[in-house]
Short mmCIF file of C-alpha atoms and ligand atoms in Angstrom, two decimals:
data_model
loop_
_atom_site.label_atom_id
_atom_site.label_comp_id
_atom_site.label_asym_id
_atom_site.label_seq_id
_atom_site.Cartn_x
_atom_site.Cartn_y
_atom_site.Cartn_z
CA UNK A 1 54.19 51.56 -12.42
CA UNK A 2 52.89 52.90 -9.03
CA UNK A 3 49.26 53.28 -11.33
CA UNK A 4 49.64 49.66 -12.71
CA UNK A 5 50.39 47.92 -9.58
CA UNK A 6 47.86 49.65 -8.03
CA UNK A 7 45.75 49.04 -10.73
CA UNK A 8 46.77 45.28 -10.79
CA UNK A 9 45.99 45.05 -7.00
CA UNK A 10 42.41 46.36 -7.30
CA UNK A 11 41.52 43.74 -10.30
CA UNK A 12 43.42 40.99 -7.82
CA UNK A 13 40.70 42.10 -4.97
CA UNK A 14 37.98 42.61 -7.80
CA UNK A 15 38.81 39.17 -8.88
CA UNK A 16 39.18 37.54 -5.12
CA UNK A 17 35.60 39.19 -4.24
CA UNK A 18 34.07 37.81 -7.62
CA UNK A 19 35.33 34.16 -6.97
CA UNK A 20 34.08 34.56 -3.24
CA UNK A 21 30.52 35.78 -4.79
CA UNK A 22 30.47 32.50 -6.72
CA UNK A 23 31.61 30.16 -4.39
CA UNK A 24 28.92 31.96 -2.20
CA UNK A 25 26.26 30.62 -4.85
CA UNK A 26 26.84 27.20 -5.06
CA UNK A 27 25.83 27.62 -1.21
CA UNK A 28 22.25 26.87 -1.03
CA UNK A 29 20.20 26.91 2.63
CA UNK A 30 17.15 24.65 3.10
CA UNK A 31 15.23 25.92 5.70
CA UNK A 32 12.76 23.53 7.60
CA UNK A 33 9.25 24.01 9.35
CA UNK A 34 7.65 25.84 6.60
CA UNK A 35 5.53 24.89 3.16
CA UNK A 36 7.73 25.19 0.15
CA UNK A 37 6.61 27.56 -2.64
CA UNK A 38 7.49 26.51 -6.38
CA UNK A 39 9.35 28.96 -8.88
CA UNK A 40 5.77 30.37 -9.63
CA UNK A 41 5.08 30.96 -5.92
CA UNK A 42 2.41 28.36 -5.36
CA UNK A 43 2.31 25.90 -2.36
CA UNK A 44 5.10 22.90 -3.41
CA UNK A 45 2.68 19.48 -3.11
CA UNK A 46 4.44 16.13 -3.20
CA UNK A 47 3.82 14.73 -0.56
CA UNK A 48 5.23 11.03 0.20
CA UNK A 49 7.99 12.22 -2.08
CA UNK A 50 10.00 10.15 -4.58
CA UNK A 51 13.16 11.54 -6.46
CA UNK A 52 15.40 11.33 -9.63
CA UNK A 53 18.98 12.72 -10.25
CA UNK A 54 19.24 13.49 -13.60
CA UNK A 55 22.86 15.27 -14.44
CA UNK A 56 22.76 18.60 -12.37
CA UNK A 57 18.97 17.99 -12.08
CA UNK A 58 16.61 16.79 -9.61
CA UNK A 59 12.79 15.64 -10.32
CA UNK A 60 10.96 14.89 -7.12
CA UNK A 61 7.50 13.90 -7.51
CA UNK A 62 4.77 13.06 -4.97
CA UNK A 63 0.84 13.16 -3.61
CA UNK A 64 -0.99 16.57 -4.49
CA UNK A 65 -3.05 16.42 -1.58
CA UNK A 66 -4.32 20.54 -2.43
CA UNK A 67 -7.61 19.86 -3.66
CA UNK A 68 -8.68 16.20 -2.11
CA UNK A 69 -8.28 12.56 -1.05
CA UNK A 70 -7.20 11.41 -4.25
CA UNK A 71 -4.15 13.23 -4.60
CA UNK A 72 -2.24 13.38 -8.22
CA UNK A 73 1.38 13.12 -8.55
CA UNK A 74 3.07 16.07 -9.33
CA UNK A 75 6.36 16.92 -10.62
CA UNK A 76 8.99 19.38 -9.45
CA UNK A 77 12.72 20.39 -11.18
CA UNK A 78 15.45 21.56 -9.59
CA UNK A 79 19.38 22.39 -9.58
CA UNK A 80 19.81 23.30 -5.78
CA UNK A 81 17.00 21.31 -3.81
CA UNK A 82 15.59 24.84 -3.71
CA UNK A 83 14.25 26.34 -6.07
CA UNK A 84 11.67 24.24 -6.97
CA UNK A 85 10.04 24.42 -10.55
CA UNK A 86 6.43 22.55 -11.15
CA UNK A 87 6.86 20.26 -14.12
CA UNK A 88 3.48 19.20 -14.06
CA UNK A 89 1.15 16.51 -13.20
CA UNK A 90 2.71 13.47 -14.19
CA UNK A 91 0.00 11.42 -13.10
CA UNK A 92 -3.78 12.71 -13.08
CA UNK A 93 -7.03 11.80 -11.30
CA UNK A 94 -9.46 10.92 -14.26
CA UNK A 95 -7.08 11.25 -16.57
CA UNK A 96 -4.22 8.88 -16.50
CA UNK A 97 -6.27 6.22 -15.66
CA UNK A 98 -9.97 5.90 -15.48
CA UNK A 99 -10.63 4.91 -11.31
CA UNK A 100 -8.26 7.19 -10.40
CA UNK A 101 -10.19 9.46 -8.09
CA UNK A 102 -13.16 7.44 -8.31
CA UNK A 103 -12.62 4.83 -5.29
CA UNK A 104 -8.54 4.35 -6.15
CA UNK A 105 -5.82 6.39 -5.10
CA UNK A 106 -2.13 6.92 -4.64
CA UNK A 107 0.68 7.22 -2.07
CA UNK A 108 4.16 7.20 -1.85
CA UNK A 109 4.74 7.57 -6.03
CA UNK A 110 8.45 6.91 -6.76
CA UNK A 111 10.81 7.18 -9.34
CA UNK A 112 13.42 5.11 -11.39
CA UNK A 113 14.87 4.99 -14.35
CA UNK A 114 16.06 2.11 -16.32
CA UNK A 115 18.29 2.21 -18.82
CA UNK A 116 17.45 -1.14 -21.18
CA UNK A 117 14.09 0.43 -22.10
CA UNK A 118 15.71 4.16 -21.53
CA UNK A 119 12.29 4.18 -19.78
CA UNK A 120 11.01 6.21 -16.27
CA UNK A 121 9.24 4.17 -14.59
CA UNK A 122 6.77 5.27 -11.20
CA UNK A 123 5.63 2.48 -8.74
CA UNK A 124 3.24 3.52 -6.12
CA UNK A 125 1.14 2.88 -3.47
CA UNK A 126 -2.30 1.49 -5.73
CA UNK A 127 -5.28 2.04 -2.91
CA UNK A 128 -8.92 1.64 -2.77
CA UNK A 129 -11.17 2.17 -0.24
CA UNK A 130 -10.55 1.67 3.26
CA UNK A 131 -6.78 0.83 2.61
CA UNK A 132 -8.64 -2.62 1.55
CA UNK A 133 -6.96 -3.17 -2.31
CA UNK A 134 -3.33 -3.17 -0.82
CA UNK A 135 -2.11 -2.61 -3.82
CA UNK A 136 1.11 -1.35 -6.46
CA UNK A 137 1.05 0.46 -9.12
CA UNK A 138 3.15 0.97 -12.38
CA UNK A 139 3.80 3.66 -14.98
CA UNK A 140 5.79 4.01 -17.43
CA UNK A 141 6.91 7.31 -19.59
CA UNK A 142 9.63 8.03 -22.70
CA UNK A 143 10.72 11.44 -21.40
CA UNK A 144 11.06 12.01 -17.44
CA UNK A 145 8.03 14.08 -17.45
CA UNK A 146 5.60 12.57 -19.47
CA UNK A 147 3.07 11.75 -20.53
CA UNK A 148 3.15 8.48 -18.09
CA UNK A 149 0.99 5.75 -18.85
CA UNK A 150 -0.55 3.07 -16.41
CA UNK A 151 1.17 -0.51 -16.29
CA UNK A 152 -0.60 -2.44 -14.08
CA UNK A 153 -2.30 -1.71 -10.66
CA UNK A 154 -2.52 -5.64 -8.45
CA UNK A 155 -1.02 -7.21 -5.58
CA UNK A 156 2.73 -7.42 -6.37
CA UNK A 157 3.22 -11.71 -6.72
CA UNK A 158 -0.39 -11.84 -5.52
CA UNK A 159 0.96 -10.28 -2.03
CA UNK A 160 -0.84 -7.75 -0.43
CA UNK A 161 1.19 -4.22 -0.27
CA UNK A 162 1.31 -0.61 1.09
CA UNK A 163 3.53 1.73 1.81
CA UNK A 164 6.41 1.60 -0.15
CA UNK A 165 9.80 2.72 -1.54
CA UNK A 166 11.93 1.48 -4.84
CA UNK A 167 15.70 1.16 -3.97
CA UNK A 168 18.49 0.59 -7.34
CA UNK A 169 22.01 -1.38 -6.57
CA UNK A 170 25.60 -0.30 -8.13
CA UNK A 171 24.54 -3.39 -11.03
CA UNK A 172 21.32 -1.47 -11.80
CA UNK A 173 19.12 -4.21 -9.69
CA UNK A 174 15.93 -2.80 -8.75
CA UNK A 175 13.74 -3.62 -5.35
CA UNK A 176 10.15 -2.55 -4.73
CA UNK A 177 10.03 -2.40 -0.90
CA UNK A 178 6.53 -2.40 0.29
CA UNK A 179 4.62 -3.09 3.65
CA UNK A 180 3.17 -6.37 3.17
CA UNK A 181 0.33 -8.89 4.23
CA UNK A 182 -2.25 -6.48 6.51
CA UNK A 183 1.48 -3.93 7.80
CA UNK A 184 2.82 -7.19 8.89
CA UNK A 185 6.20 -7.51 7.37
CA UNK A 186 8.10 -6.07 4.47
CA UNK A 187 8.96 -7.59 1.22
CA UNK A 188 11.55 -6.93 -0.66
CA UNK A 189 10.60 -7.82 -4.50
CA UNK A 190 12.86 -8.01 -6.95
CA UNK A 191 11.61 -6.17 -9.91
CA UNK A 192 12.11 -8.04 -13.28
CA UNK A 193 15.03 -6.30 -15.27
CA UNK A 194 12.48 -3.85 -17.09
CA UNK A 195 11.63 -2.20 -13.76
CA UNK A 196 7.62 -2.52 -14.77
CA UNK A 197 6.84 -5.92 -12.83
CA UNK A 198 8.36 -7.94 -9.67
CA UNK A 199 9.90 -11.21 -9.87
CA UNK A 200 10.67 -12.50 -6.49
CA UNK A 201 9.77 -11.48 -3.25
CA UNK A 202 11.96 -12.14 0.30
CA UNK A 203 9.97 -11.29 3.16
CA UNK A 204 11.94 -9.92 5.86
CA UNK A 205 11.51 -7.92 9.63
CA UNK A 206 8.75 -10.43 9.29
CA UNK A 207 5.36 -8.98 12.54
CA UNK A 208 7.84 -5.76 13.03
CA UNK A 209 5.09 -4.38 11.38
CA UNK A 210 7.33 -1.29 9.59
CA UNK A 211 6.09 0.65 6.74
CA UNK A 212 7.34 3.88 5.31
CA UNK A 213 10.67 2.41 4.27
CA UNK A 214 13.97 4.42 2.94
CA UNK A 215 16.97 2.99 1.99
CA UNK A 216 20.50 4.06 0.69
CA UNK A 217 23.56 2.53 0.37
CA UNK A 218 26.73 3.55 1.45
CA UNK A 219 30.78 1.81 1.06
CA UNK A 220 29.14 -1.19 0.15
CA UNK A 221 26.36 -1.24 3.84
CA UNK A 222 22.64 -0.89 3.34
CA UNK A 223 21.03 1.42 5.98
CA UNK A 224 17.17 1.13 5.93
CA UNK A 225 14.89 3.70 8.46
CA UNK A 226 11.68 3.14 8.79
CA UNK A 227 8.78 3.58 10.83
CA UNK A 228 5.91 1.65 13.12
CA UNK A 229 2.45 1.83 11.21
CA UNK A 230 0.89 4.33 13.45
CA UNK A 231 -1.53 6.46 10.82
CA UNK A 232 -0.43 9.56 10.06
CA UNK A 233 1.03 9.82 13.41
CA UNK A 234 4.96 10.28 13.75
CA UNK A 235 6.20 7.81 16.36
CA UNK A 236 9.99 6.85 16.27
CA UNK A 237 11.81 6.16 13.57
CA UNK A 238 14.04 2.67 13.37
CA UNK A 239 17.28 1.88 11.25
CA UNK A 240 18.59 -1.45 10.69
CA UNK A 241 21.85 -2.34 8.24
CA UNK A 242 23.27 -5.67 6.46
CA UNK A 243 26.02 -5.74 4.25
CA UNK A 244 23.26 -7.92 1.63
CA UNK A 245 20.20 -6.66 0.28
CA UNK A 246 17.45 -9.56 1.03
CA UNK A 247 19.44 -11.42 4.15
CA UNK A 248 21.61 -10.17 7.42
CA UNK A 249 19.52 -7.12 8.87
CA UNK A 250 20.60 -6.41 12.16
CA UNK A 251 17.58 -5.71 14.91
CA UNK A 252 15.78 -2.41 14.14
CA UNK A 253 17.40 0.12 16.46
CA UNK A 254 15.87 3.49 17.20
CA UNK A 255 17.47 6.17 15.19
CA UNK A 256 16.37 10.21 16.18
CA UNK A 257 13.47 11.16 18.83
CA UNK A 258 10.37 9.36 19.59
CA UNK A 259 8.01 10.41 16.95
CA UNK A 260 11.40 11.20 14.56
CA UNK A 261 11.43 15.03 14.47
CA UNK A 262 7.86 14.62 13.73
CA UNK A 263 8.23 13.06 10.64
CA UNK A 264 7.87 10.26 8.73
CA UNK A 265 10.72 8.57 6.03
CA UNK A 266 9.53 9.66 1.94
CA UNK A 267 13.61 9.20 0.61
CA UNK A 268 17.13 9.06 1.46
CA UNK A 269 19.34 11.19 -1.04
CA UNK A 270 22.73 10.98 -2.10
CA UNK A 271 24.63 14.14 -2.93
CA UNK A 272 27.94 13.42 -4.40
CA UNK A 273 30.12 16.01 -4.45
CA UNK A 274 33.67 16.81 -5.49
CA UNK A 275 35.00 16.38 -1.65
CA UNK A 276 32.55 14.26 -0.30
CA UNK A 277 29.59 12.49 -0.85
CA UNK A 278 26.45 13.88 1.76
CA UNK A 279 23.14 12.01 2.47
CA UNK A 280 19.72 13.09 3.32
CA UNK A 281 17.11 12.25 5.21
CA UNK A 282 13.15 13.88 3.55
CA UNK A 283 10.56 13.11 5.53
CA UNK A 284 6.60 14.43 5.63
CA UNK A 285 6.05 16.45 8.65
CA UNK A 286 2.00 15.26 8.30
CA UNK A 287 -0.80 17.66 9.74
CA UNK A 288 -3.68 15.45 9.53
CA UNK A 289 -6.77 15.83 9.29
CA UNK A 290 -5.00 19.13 7.38
CA UNK A 291 -2.58 17.57 4.98
CA UNK A 292 -2.81 19.31 2.01
CA UNK A 293 -0.38 21.54 5.04
CA UNK A 294 1.66 18.69 5.33
CA UNK A 295 5.22 20.01 5.24
CA UNK A 296 8.76 18.29 3.43
CA UNK A 297 11.36 18.45 5.49
CA UNK A 298 15.05 17.78 4.89
CA UNK A 299 17.58 16.71 7.27
CA UNK A 300 21.43 15.72 7.00
CA UNK A 301 21.51 12.18 7.77
CA UNK A 302 25.25 11.64 9.33
CA UNK A 303 26.46 8.02 8.15
CA UNK A 304 29.78 7.34 9.00
CA UNK A 305 32.52 4.55 10.25
CA UNK A 306 29.05 2.60 9.86
CA UNK A 307 26.99 4.03 12.01
CA UNK A 308 23.90 6.74 11.45
CA UNK A 309 22.72 9.45 12.81
CA UNK A 310 19.67 12.18 11.72
CA UNK A 311 20.39 15.60 12.18
CA UNK A 312 17.61 17.66 13.08
CA UNK A 313 18.36 21.16 11.96
CA UNK A 314 15.78 23.85 11.31
CA UNK A 315 17.92 25.02 8.96
CA UNK A 316 21.50 24.30 7.20
CA UNK A 317 23.73 24.68 4.29
CA UNK A 318 24.47 22.66 1.39
CA UNK A 319 27.31 23.05 -1.22
CA UNK A 320 25.72 20.51 -3.97
CA UNK A 321 29.23 21.00 -5.99
CA UNK A 322 31.40 19.84 -3.16
CA UNK A 323 28.68 18.10 -0.99
CA UNK A 324 30.08 19.63 2.03
CA UNK A 325 27.52 20.35 4.59
CA UNK A 326 27.08 23.43 7.20
CA UNK A 327 25.04 23.62 10.24
CA UNK A 328 24.34 25.96 12.67
C1 DGJ B 401 0.81 5.88 7.14
C2 DGJ B 401 1.63 5.99 5.24
O1 DGJ B 401 3.35 6.03 6.18
C3 DGJ B 401 1.55 7.12 4.70
O2 DGJ B 401 1.35 7.10 3.46
C4 DGJ B 401 -0.62 6.89 4.68
O3 DGJ B 401 -0.68 5.44 4.28
C5 DGJ B 401 -1.11 6.52 5.97
N1 DGJ B 401 0.01 5.27 6.92
C6 DGJ B 401 -2.49 6.62 6.49
O4 DGJ B 401 -2.94 6.23 7.41
#
């Protein structure tokens, strides 16, 4: 009997240790400052990154600047935002479009899934010499990893368009948000049902010269981060919020330090956990003129009681199951 109790105790201790270990595995550490390596040990090249979550897997696409100023678009996948598997080049110079790499280049590719057409759609900045083309590129595929087909490269609704992002609302309405008319304003382009083209544009933040927009919706309120237009140099990130997507945005206000902790916004991720929803700011730490060495930086974005702030943690832990974060 004595023996049985002891055995029982040992078993309980073992089970407790195993549970703790298993729980420990749910926590991942995001370390900022260094270049990321993929699961093969190669440097991750996904600048100006866009993300799409499919089930438990996160897909990330971005500019591959390893070899040239004409980036291919790389795709990676991860279940923990820490270990990234290279899925391939989903858009490639000279392959996906004959002009790509020959006077044509892509910046800030962003990924969408259209439930109606069951197609994956990429929107990006589709540019030419001296940023004079000011166009948007659209590609689509049946599978998330491609192959992607070129759909169009033009000024949406005839409007000059540069830095960009996408946002999908709860009802599936998608927007392409870009810096328009020679970097003067932001254009909120409402996309058609198939997400392949724009049906209307609302011009907002007139004359404010904002770029690198990134929008997240929290409890019915839209929050937008954006930067000023200073090339590859970091500047003050500004926040604006609204109850409606195409009107009522609050005046721009400073968020973070005067150089956005040496980053420029690329995306905002929503991590829906069992205990809480956590928001993550993903930014580029551009290394001009050494752009291939630009770093991807992730900071917790604290959005609570209608307020929003960036937590510039050098490293932090996140539990992707519960959504909790731990900062030092
Ligand atoms: C800042 C933009 O955010 C980048 O995507 C890129 O277009 C650079 N400007 C070019 O100077």
